[in-house]
Coordinates of C-alpha atoms in Angstrom, one line a residue:
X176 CA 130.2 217.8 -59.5
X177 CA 127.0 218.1 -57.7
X178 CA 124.2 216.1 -58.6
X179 CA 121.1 218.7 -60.3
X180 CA 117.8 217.9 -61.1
X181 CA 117.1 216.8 -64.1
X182 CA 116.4 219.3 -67.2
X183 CA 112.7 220.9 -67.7
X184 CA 112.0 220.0 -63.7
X185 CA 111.1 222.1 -61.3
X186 CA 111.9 221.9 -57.0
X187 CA 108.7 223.5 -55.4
X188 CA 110.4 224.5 -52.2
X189 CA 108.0 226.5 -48.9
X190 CA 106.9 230.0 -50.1
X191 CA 105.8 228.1 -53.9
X192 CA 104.5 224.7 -52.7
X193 CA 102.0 226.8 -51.2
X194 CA 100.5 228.4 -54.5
X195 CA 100.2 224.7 -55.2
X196 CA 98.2 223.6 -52.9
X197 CA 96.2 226.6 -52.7
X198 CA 94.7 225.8 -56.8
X199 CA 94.8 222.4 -55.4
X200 CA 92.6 222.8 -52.8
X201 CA 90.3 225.3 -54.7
X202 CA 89.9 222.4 -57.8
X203 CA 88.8 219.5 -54.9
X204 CA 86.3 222.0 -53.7
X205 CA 85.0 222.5 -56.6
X206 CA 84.8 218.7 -58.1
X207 CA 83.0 218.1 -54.6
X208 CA 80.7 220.8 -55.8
X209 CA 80.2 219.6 -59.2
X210 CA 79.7 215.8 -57.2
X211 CA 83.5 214.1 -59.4
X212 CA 85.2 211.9 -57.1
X213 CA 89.3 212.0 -57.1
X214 CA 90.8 208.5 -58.8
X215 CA 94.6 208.1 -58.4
X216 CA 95.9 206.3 -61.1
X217 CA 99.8 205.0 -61.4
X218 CA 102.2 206.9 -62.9
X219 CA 103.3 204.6 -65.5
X220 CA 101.3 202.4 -67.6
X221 CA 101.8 200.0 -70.7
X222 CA 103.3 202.0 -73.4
X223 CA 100.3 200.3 -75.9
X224 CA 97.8 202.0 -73.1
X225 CA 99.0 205.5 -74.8
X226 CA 99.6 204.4 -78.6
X227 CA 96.3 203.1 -78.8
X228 CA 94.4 205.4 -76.5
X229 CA 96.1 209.0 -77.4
X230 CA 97.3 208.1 -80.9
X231 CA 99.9 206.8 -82.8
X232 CA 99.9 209.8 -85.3
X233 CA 100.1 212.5 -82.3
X234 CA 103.3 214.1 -81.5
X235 CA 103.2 212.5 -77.8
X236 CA 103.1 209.1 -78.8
X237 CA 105.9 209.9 -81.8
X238 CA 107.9 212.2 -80.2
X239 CA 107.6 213.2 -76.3
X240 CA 106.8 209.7 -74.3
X241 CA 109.6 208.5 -71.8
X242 CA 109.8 205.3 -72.9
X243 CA 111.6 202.4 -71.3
X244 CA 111.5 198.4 -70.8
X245 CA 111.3 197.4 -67.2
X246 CA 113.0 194.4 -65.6
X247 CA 110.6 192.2 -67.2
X248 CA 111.2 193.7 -70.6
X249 CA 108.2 195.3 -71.0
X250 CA 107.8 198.4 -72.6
X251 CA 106.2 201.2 -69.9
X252 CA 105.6 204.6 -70.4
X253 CA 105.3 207.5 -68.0
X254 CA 101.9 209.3 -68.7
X255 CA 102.0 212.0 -70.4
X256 CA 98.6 212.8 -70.5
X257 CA 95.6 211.6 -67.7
X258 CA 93.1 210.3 -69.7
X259 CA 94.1 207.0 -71.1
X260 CA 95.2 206.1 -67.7
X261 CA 91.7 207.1 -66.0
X262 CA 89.7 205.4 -68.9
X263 CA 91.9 201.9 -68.7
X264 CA 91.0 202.2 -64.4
X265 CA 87.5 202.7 -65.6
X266 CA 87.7 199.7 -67.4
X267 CA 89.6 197.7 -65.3
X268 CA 87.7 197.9 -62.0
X269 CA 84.5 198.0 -64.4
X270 CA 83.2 201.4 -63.4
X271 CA 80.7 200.9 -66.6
X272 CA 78.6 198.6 -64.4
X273 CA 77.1 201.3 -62.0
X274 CA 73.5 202.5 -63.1
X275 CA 74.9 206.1 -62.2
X276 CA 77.2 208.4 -64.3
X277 CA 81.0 208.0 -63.4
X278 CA 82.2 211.3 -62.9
X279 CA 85.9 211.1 -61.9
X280 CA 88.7 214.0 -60.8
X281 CA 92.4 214.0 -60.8
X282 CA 95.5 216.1 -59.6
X283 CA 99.3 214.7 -60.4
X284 CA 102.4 215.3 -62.7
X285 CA 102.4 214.3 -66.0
X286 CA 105.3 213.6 -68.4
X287 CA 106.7 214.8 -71.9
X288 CA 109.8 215.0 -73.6
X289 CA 109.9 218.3 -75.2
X290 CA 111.9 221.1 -74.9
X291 CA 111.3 223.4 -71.8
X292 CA 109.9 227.4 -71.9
X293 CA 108.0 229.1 -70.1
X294 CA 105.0 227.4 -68.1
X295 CA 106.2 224.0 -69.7
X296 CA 108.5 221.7 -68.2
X297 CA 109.4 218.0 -68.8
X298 CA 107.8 216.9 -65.7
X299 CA 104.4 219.2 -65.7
X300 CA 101.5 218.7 -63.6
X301 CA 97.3 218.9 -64.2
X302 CA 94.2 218.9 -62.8
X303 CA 92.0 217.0 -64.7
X304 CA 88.0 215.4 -65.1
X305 CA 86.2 212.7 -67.2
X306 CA 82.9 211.9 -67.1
X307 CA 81.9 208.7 -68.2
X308 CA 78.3 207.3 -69.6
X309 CA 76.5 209.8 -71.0
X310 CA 75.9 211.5 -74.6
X311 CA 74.2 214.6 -73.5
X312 CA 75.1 217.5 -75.0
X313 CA 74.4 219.3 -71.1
X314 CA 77.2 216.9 -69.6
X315 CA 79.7 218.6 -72.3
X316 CA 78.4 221.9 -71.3
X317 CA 78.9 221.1 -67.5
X318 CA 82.7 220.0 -68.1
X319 CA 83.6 223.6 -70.0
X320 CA 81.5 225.7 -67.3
X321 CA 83.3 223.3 -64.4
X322 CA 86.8 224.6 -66.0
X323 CA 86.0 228.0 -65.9
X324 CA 84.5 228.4 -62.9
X325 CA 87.9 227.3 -61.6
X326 CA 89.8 230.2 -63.4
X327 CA 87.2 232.6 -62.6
X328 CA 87.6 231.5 -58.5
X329 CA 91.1 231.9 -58.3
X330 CA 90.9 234.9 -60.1
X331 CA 92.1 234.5 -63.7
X332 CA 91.1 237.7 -65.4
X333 CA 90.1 237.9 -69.2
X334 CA 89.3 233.9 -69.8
X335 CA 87.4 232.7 -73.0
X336 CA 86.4 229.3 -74.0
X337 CA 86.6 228.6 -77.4
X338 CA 84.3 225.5 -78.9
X339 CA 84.6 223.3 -82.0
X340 CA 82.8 220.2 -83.4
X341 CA 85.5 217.5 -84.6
X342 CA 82.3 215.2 -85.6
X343 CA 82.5 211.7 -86.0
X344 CA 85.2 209.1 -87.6
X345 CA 82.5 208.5 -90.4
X346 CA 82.0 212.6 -90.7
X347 CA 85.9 212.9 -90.4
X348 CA 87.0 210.2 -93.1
X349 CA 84.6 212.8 -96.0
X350 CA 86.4 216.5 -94.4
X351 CA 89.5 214.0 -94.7
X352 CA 89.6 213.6 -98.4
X353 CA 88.5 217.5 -98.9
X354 CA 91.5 218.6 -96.5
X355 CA 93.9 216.2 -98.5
X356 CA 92.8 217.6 -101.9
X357 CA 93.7 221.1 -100.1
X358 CA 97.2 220.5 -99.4
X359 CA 98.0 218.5 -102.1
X360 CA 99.2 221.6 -103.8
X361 CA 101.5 222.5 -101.2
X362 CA 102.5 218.8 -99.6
X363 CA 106.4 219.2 -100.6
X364 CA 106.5 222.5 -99.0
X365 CA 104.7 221.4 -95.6
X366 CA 107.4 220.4 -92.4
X367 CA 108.5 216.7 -92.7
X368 CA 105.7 216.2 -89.8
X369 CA 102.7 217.4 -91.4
X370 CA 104.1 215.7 -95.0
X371 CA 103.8 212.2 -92.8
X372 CA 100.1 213.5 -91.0
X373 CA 99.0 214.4 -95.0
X374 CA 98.0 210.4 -94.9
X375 CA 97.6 209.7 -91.6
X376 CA 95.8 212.3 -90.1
X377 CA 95.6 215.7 -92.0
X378 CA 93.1 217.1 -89.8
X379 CA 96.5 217.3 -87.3
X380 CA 98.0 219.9 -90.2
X381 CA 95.6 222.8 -88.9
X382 CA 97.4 222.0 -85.3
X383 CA 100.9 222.8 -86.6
X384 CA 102.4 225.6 -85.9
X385 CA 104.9 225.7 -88.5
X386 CA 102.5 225.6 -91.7
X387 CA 99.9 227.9 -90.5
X388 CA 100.1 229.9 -93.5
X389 CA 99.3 226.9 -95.8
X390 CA 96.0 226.1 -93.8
X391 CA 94.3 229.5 -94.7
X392 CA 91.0 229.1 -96.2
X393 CA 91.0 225.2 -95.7
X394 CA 87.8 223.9 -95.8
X395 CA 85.8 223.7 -91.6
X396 CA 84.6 220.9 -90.4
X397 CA 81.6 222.2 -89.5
X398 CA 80.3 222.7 -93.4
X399 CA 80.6 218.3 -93.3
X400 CA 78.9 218.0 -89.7
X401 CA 76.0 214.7 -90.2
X402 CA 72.6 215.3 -88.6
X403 CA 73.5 214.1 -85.1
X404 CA 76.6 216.3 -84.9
X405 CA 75.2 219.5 -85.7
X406 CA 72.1 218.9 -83.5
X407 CA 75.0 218.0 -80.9
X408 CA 77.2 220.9 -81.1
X409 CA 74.3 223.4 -81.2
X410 CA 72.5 222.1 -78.1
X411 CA 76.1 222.4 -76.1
X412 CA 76.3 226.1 -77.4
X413 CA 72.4 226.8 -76.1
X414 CA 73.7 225.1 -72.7
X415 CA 76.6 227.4 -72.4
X416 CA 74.3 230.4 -73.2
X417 CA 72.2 229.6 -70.4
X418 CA 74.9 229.2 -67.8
X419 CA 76.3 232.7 -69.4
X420 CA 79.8 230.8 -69.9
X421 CA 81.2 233.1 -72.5
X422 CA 82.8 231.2 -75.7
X423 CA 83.4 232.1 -79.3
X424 CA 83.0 229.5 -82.5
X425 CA 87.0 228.1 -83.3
X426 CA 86.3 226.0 -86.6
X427 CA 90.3 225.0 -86.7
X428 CA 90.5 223.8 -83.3
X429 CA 91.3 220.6 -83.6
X430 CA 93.3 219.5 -80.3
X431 CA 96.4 217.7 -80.2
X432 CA 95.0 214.3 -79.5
X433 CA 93.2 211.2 -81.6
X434 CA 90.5 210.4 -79.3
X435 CA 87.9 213.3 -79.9
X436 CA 84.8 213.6 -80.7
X437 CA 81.9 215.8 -81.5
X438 CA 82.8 218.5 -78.7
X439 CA 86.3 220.1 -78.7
X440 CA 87.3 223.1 -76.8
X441 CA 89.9 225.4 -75.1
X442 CA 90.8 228.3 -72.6
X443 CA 92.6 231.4 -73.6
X444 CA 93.5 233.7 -71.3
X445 CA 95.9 237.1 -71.7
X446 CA 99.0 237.2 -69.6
X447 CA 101.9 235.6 -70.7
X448 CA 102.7 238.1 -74.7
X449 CA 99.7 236.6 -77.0
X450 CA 96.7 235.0 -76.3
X451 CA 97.6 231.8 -74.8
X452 CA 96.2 228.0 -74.2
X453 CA 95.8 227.3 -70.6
X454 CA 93.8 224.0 -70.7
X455 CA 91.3 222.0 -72.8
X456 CA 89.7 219.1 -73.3
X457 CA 86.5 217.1 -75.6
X458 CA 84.3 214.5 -75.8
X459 CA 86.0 211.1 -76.5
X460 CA 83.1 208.6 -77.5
X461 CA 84.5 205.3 -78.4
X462 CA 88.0 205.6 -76.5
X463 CA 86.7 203.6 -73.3
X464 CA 85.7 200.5 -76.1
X465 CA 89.1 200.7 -77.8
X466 CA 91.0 200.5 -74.8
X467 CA 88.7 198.2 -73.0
X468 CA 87.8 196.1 -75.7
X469 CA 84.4 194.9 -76.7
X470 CA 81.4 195.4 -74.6
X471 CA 83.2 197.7 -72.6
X472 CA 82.0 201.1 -74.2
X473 CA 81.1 204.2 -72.8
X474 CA 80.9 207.8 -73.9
X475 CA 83.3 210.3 -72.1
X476 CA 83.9 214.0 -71.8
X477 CA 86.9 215.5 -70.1
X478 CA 89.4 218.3 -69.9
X479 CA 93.1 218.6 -68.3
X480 CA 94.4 221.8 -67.0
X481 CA 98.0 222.6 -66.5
X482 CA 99.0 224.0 -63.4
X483 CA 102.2 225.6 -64.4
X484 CA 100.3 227.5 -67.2
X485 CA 97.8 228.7 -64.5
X486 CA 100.4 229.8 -62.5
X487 CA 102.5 232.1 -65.1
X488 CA 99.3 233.3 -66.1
X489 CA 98.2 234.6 -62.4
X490 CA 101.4 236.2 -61.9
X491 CA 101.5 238.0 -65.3
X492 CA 98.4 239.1 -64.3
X493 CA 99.7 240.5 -61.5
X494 CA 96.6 237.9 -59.1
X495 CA 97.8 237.4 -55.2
X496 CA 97.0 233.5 -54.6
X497 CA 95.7 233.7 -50.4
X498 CA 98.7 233.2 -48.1
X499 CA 98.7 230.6 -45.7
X500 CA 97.2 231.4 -42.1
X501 CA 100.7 232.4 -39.7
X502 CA 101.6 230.3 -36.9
X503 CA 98.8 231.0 -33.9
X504 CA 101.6 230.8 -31.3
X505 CA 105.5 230.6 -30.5
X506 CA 106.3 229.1 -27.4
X507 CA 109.7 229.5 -25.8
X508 CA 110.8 227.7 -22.2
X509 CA 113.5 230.0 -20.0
X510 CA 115.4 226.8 -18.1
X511 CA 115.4 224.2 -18.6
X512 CA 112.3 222.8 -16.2
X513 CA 110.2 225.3 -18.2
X514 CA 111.8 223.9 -21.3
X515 CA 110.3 220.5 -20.9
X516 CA 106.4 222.3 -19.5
X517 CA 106.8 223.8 -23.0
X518 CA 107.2 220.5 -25.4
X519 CA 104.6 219.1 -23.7
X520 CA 102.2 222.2 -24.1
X521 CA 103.3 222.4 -27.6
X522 CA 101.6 219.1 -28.7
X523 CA 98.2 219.5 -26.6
X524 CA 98.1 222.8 -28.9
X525 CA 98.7 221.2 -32.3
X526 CA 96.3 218.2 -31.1
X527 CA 93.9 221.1 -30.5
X528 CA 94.2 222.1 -33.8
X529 CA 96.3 225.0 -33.0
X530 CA 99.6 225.9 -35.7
X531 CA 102.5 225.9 -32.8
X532 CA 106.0 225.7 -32.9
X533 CA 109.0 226.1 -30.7
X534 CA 112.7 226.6 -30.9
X535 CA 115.2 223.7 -31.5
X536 CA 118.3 224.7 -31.2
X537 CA 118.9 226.2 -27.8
X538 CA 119.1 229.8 -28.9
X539 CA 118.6 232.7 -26.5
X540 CA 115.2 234.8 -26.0
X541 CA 115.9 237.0 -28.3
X542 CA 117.0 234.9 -31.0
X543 CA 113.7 233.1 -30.5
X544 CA 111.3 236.4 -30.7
X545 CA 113.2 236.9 -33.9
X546 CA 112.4 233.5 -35.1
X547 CA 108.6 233.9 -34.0
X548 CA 108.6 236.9 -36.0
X549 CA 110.2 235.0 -39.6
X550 CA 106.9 233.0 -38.6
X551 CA 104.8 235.3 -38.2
X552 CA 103.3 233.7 -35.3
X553 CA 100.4 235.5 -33.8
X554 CA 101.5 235.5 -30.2
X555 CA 104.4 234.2 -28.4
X556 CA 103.9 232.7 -25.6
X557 CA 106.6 232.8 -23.0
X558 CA 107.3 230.2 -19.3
X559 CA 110.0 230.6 -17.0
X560 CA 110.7 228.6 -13.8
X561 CA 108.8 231.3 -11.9
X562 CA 106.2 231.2 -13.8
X563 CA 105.9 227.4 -14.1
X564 CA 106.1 227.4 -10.2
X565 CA 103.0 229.8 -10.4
X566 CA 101.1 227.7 -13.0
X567 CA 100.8 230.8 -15.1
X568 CA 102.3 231.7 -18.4
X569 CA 102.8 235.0 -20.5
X570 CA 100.8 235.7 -23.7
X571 CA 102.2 238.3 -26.0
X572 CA 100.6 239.4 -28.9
X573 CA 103.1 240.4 -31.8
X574 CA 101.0 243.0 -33.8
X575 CA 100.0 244.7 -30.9
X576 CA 103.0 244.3 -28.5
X577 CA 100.3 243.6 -25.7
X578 CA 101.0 240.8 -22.8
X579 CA 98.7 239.0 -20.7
X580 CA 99.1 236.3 -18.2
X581 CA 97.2 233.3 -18.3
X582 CA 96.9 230.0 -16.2
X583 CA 98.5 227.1 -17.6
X584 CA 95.6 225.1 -17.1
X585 CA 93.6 227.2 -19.4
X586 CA 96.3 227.0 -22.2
X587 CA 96.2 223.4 -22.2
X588 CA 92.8 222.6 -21.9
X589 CA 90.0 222.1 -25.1
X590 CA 89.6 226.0 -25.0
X591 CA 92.6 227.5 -26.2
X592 CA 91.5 228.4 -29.4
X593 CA 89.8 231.5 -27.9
X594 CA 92.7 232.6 -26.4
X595 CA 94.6 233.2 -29.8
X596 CA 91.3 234.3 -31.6

């Protein structure tokens, strides 16, 4: 039996990779923009880095973390989400000591257990940002109109943000005792999750798919906002209004993570049946202390964007990702003298900067012009012994079907761009 890989992962062969880096390319462009810095943080980190940082009463931590003891029996987890990991870095290399804001990006795979569907895999991958060191209300606005500036570049049609205020731990511990007198009623009949989250964390009920019906009509946090919350939330709406980011009020959006904080929010975008989460993120105020321990705090504000979503959206919505610039020029040697003139040529081309390739595998000249073609290569550019002897070489120009000889000297030297331009 042949060895597969394993279940909810994917093989990004040529002709996909390339969608890949194309949304990768456009979200470093964009942090470079927006002045966030790309941090590269391991793959796998203490297992306690994710229980205390995401949340012991989340479903990650419970239910979808790969789990495993190493050699020194430790217990290590792959992540499965980027923040802790970029907040214990932050800690670690004490990023908190630099006068500046720390404004940090990052691209990689990520890893749940859960069952695979569409746009979700086992190993899944996301573009992400945190922004340490700062409570303004602008620097929340800046990471939502960051996110969807990126959908809106690479062309996702129909994206809204939707906003929430998840307050405080002191607001939450008073709209905690209100939601628990709600469901009391109905606690036998919730899913054997949300009966264990009724003393833990029922704010994580409104999250649940499965008892949906049961939350209608219970109470908002935003009726038991403090002072400093409201005042918080409303100046991150008047921010948004000014950079005409377009967003609607979501009073039961509640995320799927422990660590938030006044600001919560989402994108939506049409594509794939109903409206449908592509990415998220909050304000985490207190996470950096609790994972760094005292003296170590910091506010933060971040979001994480899954790339697979992105991508089932884009093609749902019918949106051609650029293609990647064809080869500039083919080269093929006739005998075997010419054959070694055209290695040679080949690599002061790609040192040039010039996409080049040649045939390996001794086939004829026509087998070759076919394989120029499957590479769409510009020109092709053919030497024979003659020609070598003559110090010239043929152009041809596949679109038009036009040839012209030029010196070999010329293709070699720092000007051969403008030949193939």
């Amino acid at each position: 039996m042949s060895i597969q890989k394993p279940k909810g992962t994917q093989d990004l062969l040529p002709g996909e990779v390339e969608k890949w880096q194309y949304l990768e390319s456009k979200a470093r462009d964009l942090c470079q923009r927006f002045n966030y810095k790309e941090i590269r943080s391991p793959i796998f980190e203490s297992t306690e880095l994710f229980s205390r940082g995401v949340g012991e009463t989340t479903d990650i931590v419970e239910k979808e973390m790969y789990t495993f003891l190493d050699k020194g029996d430790r217990s290590i987890s792959l992540r499965p989400e980027g923040t802790a990991g970029v907040v214990r870095a932050y800690v670690e290399n004490k990023l908190y000591g630099v006068p500046d804001l720390t404004k940090l990006y990052y691209v990689g795979p990520m890893f749940r257990y859960e069952q695979p569907q569409a746009g979700r895999y086992r190993q899944f991958h996301q573009f992400g940002i945190e922004a340490f060191g700062s409570v303004d209300p602008s620097i929340d606005a800046e990471v939502i109109a960051l996110g969807y500036t990126f959908y809106k570049e690479i062309g996702l049609k129909e994206v809204t943000v939707e906003i929430n205020s998840v307050g405080t731990p002191s607001v939450r511990t008073a709209y905690r005792e209100k939601l628990q007198q709600f469901f009391a009623p109905v606690k036998d009949k919730l899913c054997k999750d949300c009966q264990s989250r009724y003393d833990r964390n029922p704010m994580r009920i409104l999250d649940c798919k499965i008892d949906q019906k049961y939350g209608e009509g219970a109470p908002e946090i935003l009726e038991y906002l403090d002072e400093e919350c409201s005042t918080h939330f409303s100046l991150v709406q008047e921010h948004l209004t000014a950079m005409e980011i377009p967003y609607r009020i979501n009073p039961r959006l509640v995320r799927g993570l422990d660590y938030y904080t006044h600001t919560a929010f989402e994108y939506k975008a049409a594509g794939i049946g109903a409206i449908d989460t592509i990415g998220g993120g909050g304000r985490y105020n207190g996470l950096v202390e609790q994972i760094g321990g005292h003296g170590t705090d910091q506010p933060g504000v971040g979001l994480g964007l899954g790339l697979e979503r992105i991508l089932l959206v884009l093609q749902a919505q019918g949106v051609e990702i650029p293609k990647p610039e064809p080869l500039d020029v083919y080269l093929i040697g006739l005998g075997e003298t010419a054959e070694k003139e055209v290695t040679k040529l080949l690599h002061q081309l790609r040192v040039q900067g010039l996409k080049a390739e040649k045939d390996y595998q001794g086939r004829k000249l026509k087998a070759q012009m076919k394989s120029a073609d499957r590479f769409q290569a510009k020109y092709v550019a053919i030497l024979g012994d003659d020609e070598l002897a003559r110090g010239e070489i043929t152009l041809k120009q596949m679109e038009t079907g036009s040839q012209v000889i030029v010196s070999l000297v010329d293709l070699a030297s720092n000007a051969a761009k403008t030949l193939f331009e």
